[in-house]
CSV table of C-alpha atoms in Angstrom, one decimal:
chain,number,residue,atom,x,y,z
A,1,MET,CA,0.0,0.1,-0.3
A,2,GLU,CA,1.5,3.6,-0.8
A,3,TYR,CA,1.7,6.5,1.4
A,4,TRP,CA,-1.0,8.4,-0.2
A,5,GLU,CA,-3.3,5.3,-0.3
A,6,MET,CA,-3.1,5.0,3.6
A,7,TYR,CA,-3.4,8.9,4.1
A,8,ASP,CA,-6.4,9.2,2.4
A,9,ARG,CA,-7.8,6.4,4.2
A,10,LEU,CA,-6.9,8.3,7.6
A,11,VAL,CA,-8.6,11.3,6.3
A,12,ASP,CA,-12.0,9.3,5.5
A,13,VAL,CA,-11.9,8.3,8.9
A,14,THR,CA,-11.4,11.8,10.6
A,15,GLU,CA,-14.1,12.6,8.1
A,16,ASP,CA,-16.3,9.9,9.6
A,17,LEU,CA,-15.6,10.9,13.3
A,18,ASN,CA,-16.3,14.2,12.4
A,19,LYS,CA,-19.6,13.3,11.1
A,20,GLN,CA,-20.3,11.6,14.1
A,21,GLY,CA,-19.5,14.6,16.2
A,22,ALA,CA,-16.0,15.0,17.0
A,23,THR,CA,-14.4,18.3,16.5
A,24,ALA,CA,-11.3,18.4,14.3
A,25,PHE,CA,-9.2,19.4,17.5
A,26,GLN,CA,-10.4,16.2,19.7
A,27,VAL,CA,-9.9,14.1,16.5
A,28,ALA,CA,-6.1,15.7,16.1
A,29,ASN,CA,-5.7,15.2,19.8
A,30,VAL,CA,-6.8,11.3,19.6
A,31,MET,CA,-4.7,11.0,16.6
A,32,ALA,CA,-1.5,12.7,17.8
A,33,ARG,CA,-1.4,10.2,21.3
A,34,PHE,CA,-2.2,7.4,18.6
A,35,VAL,CA,0.8,8.1,16.4
A,36,VAL,CA,3.4,8.6,19.6
A,37,GLU,CA,2.0,5.6,21.1
A,38,LEU,CA,2.4,3.6,17.6
A,39,SER,CA,5.7,4.9,16.8
A,40,PHE,CA,7.4,3.8,20.3
A,41,ASP,CA,5.7,0.7,20.0
A,42,CYS,CA,6.7,-0.3,16.7
A,43,ALA,CA,10.2,1.2,16.5
A,44,PRO,CA,13.4,-0.8,17.2
A,45,ASP,CA,13.9,1.6,19.9
A,46,SER,CA,12.6,5.1,21.2
A,47,ARG,CA,15.5,7.0,19.2
A,48,GLN,CA,14.1,6.1,16.3
A,49,ALA,CA,10.8,6.2,17.5
A,50,THR,CA,11.5,10.1,18.4
A,51,TYR,CA,13.3,10.5,15.0
A,52,LEU,CA,9.9,9.4,13.3
A,53,ILE,CA,7.7,12.0,15.4
A,54,MET,CA,10.4,14.9,15.1
A,55,THR,CA,11.0,14.5,11.4
A,56,ALA,CA,7.1,14.5,10.8
A,57,ILE,CA,6.8,17.7,12.8
A,58,THR,CA,9.9,19.6,11.1
A,59,ASP,CA,8.5,18.5,7.8
A,60,ARG,CA,5.5,20.5,8.4
A,61,LEU,CA,7.2,23.4,10.0
A,62,ASP,CA,9.5,23.6,6.9
A,63,ARG,CA,6.6,23.5,4.7
A,64,ASP,CA,4.4,26.2,6.5
A,65,PHE,CA,7.7,28.4,6.3
A,66,ASN,CA,8.0,27.9,2.5
A,67,GLU,CA,4.7,28.9,2.2
A,68,GLU,CA,5.1,32.0,4.2
A,69,MET,CA,8.3,32.7,2.4
A,70,LYS,CA,6.2,32.5,-0.9
A,71,GLU,CA,3.4,34.9,0.3
A,72,SER,CA,5.6,37.2,1.5
A,73,ALA,CA,7.7,37.8,-1.9
């Protein structure tokens, strides 16, 4: 299964939860905690789990920064 296929399925799950009354923030809170638990349970060690999580955060911050730079140019 490809990355984007899994991503799209997770988006579908979040939309279903929203239809059932969960707010976007509630879903994000649960998913963030789930991702942390999953990362630490599945990674070979806590260092690699931390790396996975921090890489995802850094990628998002870089994307937001680049978009801000484009808008201000």
